[in-house]
Coordinates of C-alpha atoms and ligand atoms in Angstrom, one line a residue:
M266 CA 256.7 -145.8 27.1
A267 CA 256.4 -142.8 29.4
I268 CA 256.0 -139.1 29.1
L269 CA 258.1 -136.8 31.2
V270 CA 256.3 -133.7 32.4
T271 CA 258.5 -131.0 33.8
G272 CA 256.7 -128.5 36.0
G273 CA 253.9 -131.1 36.5
A274 CA 253.1 -129.8 40.0
G275 CA 252.5 -126.3 38.7
Y276 CA 249.4 -124.6 37.4
I277 CA 249.3 -125.8 33.7
G278 CA 251.5 -128.8 34.2
S279 CA 249.3 -130.3 36.9
H280 CA 246.3 -130.1 34.5
M281 CA 248.4 -132.0 31.9
T282 CA 249.2 -134.8 34.4
H283 CA 245.5 -135.3 35.0
A284 CA 244.7 -135.3 31.3
L285 CA 247.5 -137.7 30.5
A286 CA 246.5 -140.0 33.4
E287 CA 242.9 -140.0 32.0
R288 CA 244.3 -141.2 28.7
E289 CA 246.2 -143.9 30.7
E290 CA 249.6 -142.7 29.7
E291 CA 252.5 -143.4 32.0
V292 CA 253.5 -140.0 33.5
I293 CA 256.7 -139.1 35.2
V294 CA 256.7 -135.6 36.7
L295 CA 259.9 -133.6 37.4
D296 CA 259.2 -130.6 39.6
N297 CA 261.3 -128.8 42.2
L298 CA 258.1 -127.7 44.0
S299 CA 259.3 -124.1 44.1
T300 CA 255.9 -122.9 43.0
G301 CA 254.1 -126.1 42.5
F302 CA 252.3 -128.5 44.9
D303 CA 252.7 -132.2 45.2
W304 CA 248.9 -132.6 45.8
A305 CA 248.2 -131.0 42.4
V306 CA 249.9 -133.9 40.5
A307 CA 247.6 -136.6 39.2
P308 CA 247.8 -139.5 41.7
A309 CA 248.6 -142.0 39.0
A310 CA 251.7 -140.0 38.0
T311 CA 255.2 -140.6 39.5
L312 CA 256.5 -137.4 41.1
L313 CA 260.3 -136.8 41.2
V314 CA 261.3 -133.7 43.1
G315 CA 264.3 -132.1 41.6
D316 CA 265.6 -129.5 39.1
V317 CA 265.3 -129.5 35.4
G318 CA 268.8 -128.0 35.4
D319 CA 270.3 -131.0 37.2
A320 CA 272.0 -132.9 34.4
D321 CA 272.9 -136.0 36.5
L322 CA 269.3 -136.3 37.7
L323 CA 268.0 -136.0 34.2
D324 CA 270.4 -138.8 33.0
M325 CA 269.2 -141.0 35.8
I326 CA 265.6 -140.3 34.9
F327 CA 266.1 -141.1 31.2
A328 CA 268.2 -144.2 32.1
T329 CA 265.5 -145.5 34.5
H330 CA 262.4 -144.8 32.4
D331 CA 261.7 -145.3 28.8
I332 CA 260.7 -141.7 27.9
E333 CA 259.0 -141.2 24.5
A334 CA 258.2 -137.5 24.9
V335 CA 259.1 -134.6 27.1
V336 CA 256.4 -132.0 27.9
H337 CA 258.4 -129.0 29.3
F338 CA 256.3 -126.7 31.5
A339 CA 258.9 -125.9 34.2
G340 CA 260.0 -122.3 34.1
S341 CA 259.4 -118.8 35.5
I342 CA 256.5 -116.8 34.2
V343 CA 256.1 -113.4 35.6
V344 CA 256.9 -110.6 33.1
P345 CA 257.7 -107.8 35.6
E346 CA 259.9 -110.1 37.7
S347 CA 261.8 -110.9 34.5
V348 CA 262.6 -107.2 34.1
E349 CA 263.9 -106.9 37.7
N350 CA 265.7 -110.2 37.7
P351 CA 266.6 -111.2 34.2
L352 CA 269.3 -113.7 35.1
K353 CA 266.7 -115.8 37.0
Y354 CA 264.8 -116.0 33.7
Y355 CA 267.7 -116.9 31.6
A356 CA 268.7 -119.6 34.1
N357 CA 265.3 -121.1 34.6
N358 CA 263.9 -120.7 31.1
T359 CA 266.9 -120.9 28.8
V360 CA 269.9 -122.5 30.5
N361 CA 267.8 -125.2 32.2
S362 CA 265.9 -125.9 29.0
R363 CA 269.3 -126.4 27.3
T364 CA 270.2 -129.0 29.9
L365 CA 266.9 -130.8 29.5
I366 CA 267.1 -130.8 25.7
A367 CA 270.7 -132.1 25.8
A368 CA 269.7 -134.9 28.1
A369 CA 266.6 -135.7 25.9
V370 CA 268.8 -135.9 22.7
K371 CA 271.4 -138.0 24.5
A372 CA 268.6 -140.4 25.6
G373 CA 267.0 -140.6 22.1
V374 CA 263.7 -139.0 23.2
K375 CA 261.5 -138.7 20.1
H376 CA 259.2 -135.8 20.9
F377 CA 259.4 -132.5 22.8
I378 CA 256.5 -130.2 23.6
F379 CA 257.6 -126.8 24.8
S380 CA 255.6 -124.1 26.7
S381 CA 256.4 -121.0 24.8
T382 CA 254.6 -117.6 25.0
A383 CA 253.0 -114.9 23.1
A384 CA 255.5 -112.6 24.7
V385 CA 257.9 -113.7 21.9
Y386 CA 256.0 -111.2 19.7
G387 CA 256.6 -108.2 21.9
I388 CA 254.5 -105.4 20.5
P389 CA 253.3 -107.0 17.3
P390 CA 253.1 -104.8 14.2
H391 CA 249.5 -106.1 13.6
S392 CA 247.0 -107.8 15.7
P393 CA 246.0 -110.6 15.8
A394 CA 249.6 -112.0 15.6
D395 CA 250.1 -115.1 13.6
E396 CA 253.1 -117.5 13.8
E397 CA 254.8 -115.7 10.9
T398 CA 254.7 -112.3 12.8
P399 CA 258.3 -111.4 13.5
T400 CA 259.4 -112.3 16.9
A401 CA 260.6 -109.2 18.8
P402 CA 260.2 -109.8 22.6
I403 CA 260.2 -106.6 24.7
N404 CA 261.1 -108.3 28.1
P405 CA 263.5 -110.9 29.4
Y406 CA 260.7 -113.4 29.9
G407 CA 259.9 -113.4 26.2
R408 CA 263.5 -113.5 25.2
S409 CA 264.3 -116.3 27.6
K410 CA 261.5 -118.4 26.0
L411 CA 262.4 -117.4 22.4
M412 CA 265.9 -118.6 22.8
T413 CA 264.6 -122.0 23.8
E414 CA 262.4 -122.1 20.7
W415 CA 265.6 -121.4 18.6
M416 CA 267.5 -124.1 20.4
L417 CA 264.7 -126.6 19.6
Q418 CA 264.6 -125.5 16.0
D419 CA 268.3 -126.1 15.6
V420 CA 268.4 -129.3 17.6
A421 CA 265.4 -130.8 15.6
A422 CA 267.3 -130.1 12.4
A423 CA 270.4 -131.8 13.7
H424 CA 269.0 -134.8 15.7
P425 CA 266.1 -137.2 15.4
L426 CA 263.8 -135.2 17.7
S427 CA 260.6 -133.5 16.6
Y428 CA 259.0 -130.7 18.7
V429 CA 256.0 -128.5 19.0
A430 CA 256.4 -125.1 20.7
L431 CA 253.1 -123.7 21.9
R432 CA 252.9 -120.0 22.2
Y433 CA 250.5 -119.5 25.1
F434 CA 248.4 -116.3 25.2
N435 CA 246.9 -115.6 28.6
V436 CA 246.0 -118.8 30.3
A437 CA 243.3 -118.7 33.0
G438 CA 240.6 -120.8 34.6
A439 CA 240.8 -124.1 36.4
D440 CA 240.0 -127.8 35.9
P441 CA 236.2 -128.2 35.5
K442 CA 236.5 -131.3 37.7
G443 CA 238.0 -129.2 40.5
R444 CA 241.2 -131.2 40.8
T445 CA 243.7 -128.4 40.3
G446 CA 244.0 -124.7 39.4
Q447 CA 246.2 -121.7 39.8
S448 CA 247.3 -122.2 43.4
T449 CA 250.4 -120.0 43.9
P450 CA 249.3 -117.4 46.5
A451 CA 251.7 -114.8 45.2
A452 CA 250.4 -115.0 41.6
T453 CA 250.3 -111.8 39.7
H454 CA 248.0 -112.7 36.8
L455 CA 244.9 -110.5 36.3
I456 CA 242.1 -113.0 36.7
K457 CA 243.7 -114.6 39.7
V458 CA 244.3 -111.3 41.4
A459 CA 240.7 -110.2 40.8
C460 CA 239.4 -113.4 42.3
Q461 CA 241.6 -113.0 45.4
T462 CA 240.2 -109.5 45.7
V463 CA 236.6 -110.8 45.5
L464 CA 237.4 -113.1 48.4
G465 CA 238.9 -110.3 50.5
Q466 CA 242.4 -111.7 50.4
R467 CA 243.4 -108.4 48.9
E468 CA 241.9 -105.1 50.0
K469 CA 241.8 -103.8 46.4
M470 CA 243.4 -104.3 43.1
F471 CA 245.0 -102.1 40.5
I472 CA 244.7 -101.5 36.8
F473 CA 248.2 -101.0 35.5
G474 CA 247.8 -98.3 33.0
D475 CA 244.6 -96.8 31.4
D476 CA 246.4 -94.6 28.9
Y477 CA 247.1 -97.3 26.2
D478 CA 246.0 -96.8 22.6
T479 CA 243.1 -99.3 23.0
P480 CA 239.3 -98.6 23.1
D481 CA 239.1 -98.2 26.9
G482 CA 242.8 -97.4 27.5
T483 CA 243.6 -100.7 29.2
C484 CA 245.6 -103.6 27.8
I485 CA 243.9 -106.3 25.7
R486 CA 244.8 -109.9 26.0
D487 CA 243.5 -113.2 24.5
Y488 CA 242.4 -115.3 27.6
I489 CA 242.4 -119.0 27.0
H490 CA 240.9 -121.6 29.3
V491 CA 243.6 -123.9 30.7
S492 CA 241.5 -127.0 29.7
D493 CA 241.6 -125.9 26.0
L494 CA 245.4 -125.3 26.4
I495 CA 245.8 -128.8 27.7
A496 CA 243.8 -130.1 24.8
A497 CA 246.3 -128.4 22.5
H498 CA 249.1 -130.3 24.2
L499 CA 247.3 -133.6 23.7
D500 CA 246.7 -132.8 20.1
A501 CA 250.4 -131.8 19.7
L502 CA 251.4 -135.1 21.2
D503 CA 249.1 -137.1 18.8
Y504 CA 250.5 -135.0 15.9
L505 CA 254.1 -135.7 16.7
R506 CA 253.4 -139.4 17.3
K507 CA 251.9 -139.6 13.8
G508 CA 255.1 -138.1 12.4
G509 CA 254.0 -134.5 12.2
E510 CA 256.8 -132.0 11.4
S511 CA 258.3 -129.8 14.1
A512 CA 256.2 -126.6 14.3
V513 CA 255.2 -123.6 16.4
F514 CA 251.6 -122.8 17.2
N515 CA 249.7 -120.0 18.8
C516 CA 247.4 -121.0 21.6
G517 CA 244.6 -118.4 21.9
Y518 CA 241.1 -117.9 20.7
G519 CA 241.6 -115.1 18.3
H520 CA 239.9 -112.4 20.2
G521 CA 240.8 -110.3 23.2
H522 CA 239.3 -108.6 26.3
S523 CA 240.6 -105.4 28.0
V524 CA 241.6 -105.3 31.6
R525 CA 238.4 -103.4 32.4
E526 CA 236.3 -106.0 30.7
V527 CA 237.9 -108.8 32.7
I528 CA 237.4 -106.9 36.0
D529 CA 233.8 -106.2 35.1
M530 CA 233.2 -109.9 34.3
V531 CA 234.8 -110.9 37.7
K532 CA 232.4 -108.5 39.4
K533 CA 229.4 -109.8 37.5
V534 CA 230.2 -113.5 38.1
S535 CA 231.0 -113.0 41.8
G536 CA 228.3 -110.4 42.5
V537 CA 231.0 -108.5 44.5
D538 CA 231.9 -104.9 43.7
F539 CA 235.4 -104.8 45.0
P540 CA 237.7 -101.7 44.9
V541 CA 239.8 -101.1 41.8
E542 CA 242.4 -98.3 41.6
M543 CA 244.4 -96.9 38.7
A544 CA 248.2 -97.4 38.8
P545 CA 251.0 -96.6 36.4
R546 CA 251.8 -98.9 33.5
R547 CA 253.7 -102.0 34.4
A548 CA 257.1 -102.6 32.8
G549 CA 257.2 -104.8 29.8
D550 CA 253.4 -104.8 29.0
P551 CA 252.4 -104.6 25.3
P552 CA 249.1 -102.8 24.7
E553 CA 247.4 -105.6 22.8
L554 CA 248.2 -109.3 22.4
V555 CA 245.7 -111.4 20.5
A556 CA 246.4 -114.7 18.7
A557 CA 245.7 -115.5 15.1
A558 CA 244.6 -119.0 16.0
E559 CA 244.0 -120.7 12.6
K560 CA 247.2 -122.7 12.2
I561 CA 246.6 -124.9 15.3
R562 CA 243.1 -125.7 14.2
T563 CA 244.2 -126.7 10.7
A564 CA 247.4 -128.6 11.6
L565 CA 246.4 -130.2 14.9
G566 CA 242.6 -130.3 14.6
W567 CA 242.4 -128.3 17.8
R568 CA 238.8 -127.5 18.8
P569 CA 238.4 -125.3 21.9
Q570 CA 235.5 -126.0 24.2
F571 CA 235.6 -123.1 26.7
D572 CA 235.9 -120.0 24.5
N573 CA 233.8 -117.9 26.9
L574 CA 235.2 -115.3 29.4
E575 CA 232.3 -115.8 31.8
E576 CA 233.1 -119.5 32.0
I577 CA 236.8 -118.9 32.4
V578 CA 236.2 -116.4 35.2
A579 CA 233.6 -118.7 36.9
S580 CA 236.1 -121.7 37.0
A581 CA 238.9 -119.5 38.3
L582 CA 236.7 -118.1 41.0
A583 CA 235.4 -121.6 42.0
W584 CA 239.0 -122.7 42.3
E585 CA 239.9 -119.6 44.4
R586 CA 237.0 -120.4 46.7
H587 CA 238.2 -124.0 47.0
L588 CA 241.7 -122.8 48.0
Q589 CA 240.3 -120.5 50.6
R590 CA 238.1 -123.2 52.1
R591 CA 241.1 -125.5 52.3
N592 CA 243.2 -122.8 54.0
L593 CA 240.4 -122.0 56.4
T594 CA 239.9 -125.6 57.2
S595 CA 243.6 -126.2 57.9
D596 CA 243.7 -123.0 60.1
K597 CA 240.8 -124.3 62.0
V598 CA 242.4 -127.7 62.4
A599 CA 245.6 -126.0 63.6
E600 CA 243.6 -124.0 66.1
E601 CA 241.9 -127.0 67.4
V602 CA 245.1 -129.0 67.7
A603 CA 246.7 -126.0 69.6
Ligands
UDP236 N1 247.0 -106.4 35.1 C1 246.4 -105.4 35.9 N2 246.3 -105.6 37.3 C2 246.7 -106.7 37.9 C3 247.3 -107.7 37.1 C4 247.4 -107.5 35.7 O1 246.0 -104.3 35.4 O2 246.6 -106.8 39.1 C5 247.1 -106.2 33.7 C6 248.5 -106.2 33.1 O3 249.1 -105.0 33.2 C7 248.2 -106.7 31.7 C8 247.0 -107.6 31.8 O4 246.4 -107.3 33.1 O5 247.9 -105.6 30.9 C9 247.4 -109.1 31.8 O6 248.4 -109.2 32.8 P1 248.8 -110.6 33.4 O7 249.9 -110.4 34.4 O8 247.6 -111.4 33.8 O9 249.4 -111.5 32.1 P2 250.6 -111.1 31.0 O10 249.8 -110.5 29.9 O11 251.5 -110.1 31.7 O12 251.2 -112.4 30.7

């Protein structure tokens, strides 16, 4: 039986295709390549280019392949963009998920793993936030994901489908084997932006707000290495296959770093003292978001291997350098050909 990975050409999804291929699972990827790259998909996987919201295409995929589980990464992920363009988020993250879930139920798919987000907590009343912390998202991104969690909860109660929703905290870093990483040039995430600034792709970077009620005034996040996040997905798949009950898990390490600490680490690891300027707060940013991360260890036996900011930053930087080399090489080739 096969596993359908939506968004498998994207940052996190592409890591999942490599991990599944290493386990010799049959992998079908559905990705519209809007932000993903075909080269990022594991060579052993079958890539189908199309939309998760295309019900006819989904019916065709489920009719052609014997899909046991869906791992649903496809979606939009930029919090400030969700504030400016909420309907894009409700379409890509909520409406399209509904279409996918409906097709999966119709086809009798057994298991569903969903990429949810810590943004469902909004500004948690206490930190770290555990899975029982009331959900109260403060931006359309968080709301668009939470609605999909609710759909899954209701659907799993009504149909023979079990699911795990993984609430990602701040995912960063790249594949230690150098096969894939965060490759979207327009990425807005902190570690990626800092690495681009190290390499001179940006003249400077900004800290969005240093007047938060945190020790150094900048926001605190729980940065999790993408490889540990992928391990959580594999553990979730094993759990569901063994008959585990539908559940929601936080994916984070249980401790956070401030924006300043992250930037200092990028400067230390790179040895480059790049310019950083203060800027106003960004819309939709909670001051502190840290995972209470016990439930996933207990229920899934998850054991993170990369809980180290220096290592996360080093792998992100190595990937950024790799991307730059590739671009330089292709520019050179283009020049030579011209
Ligand atoms: N941030 C920043 N400068 C940047 C990008 C991000 O100061 O160029 C801050 C952002 O305001 C937030 C934290 O870094 O407090 C993490 O933001 P990111 O976009 O990486 O992830 P999010 O927490 O929004 O999912």
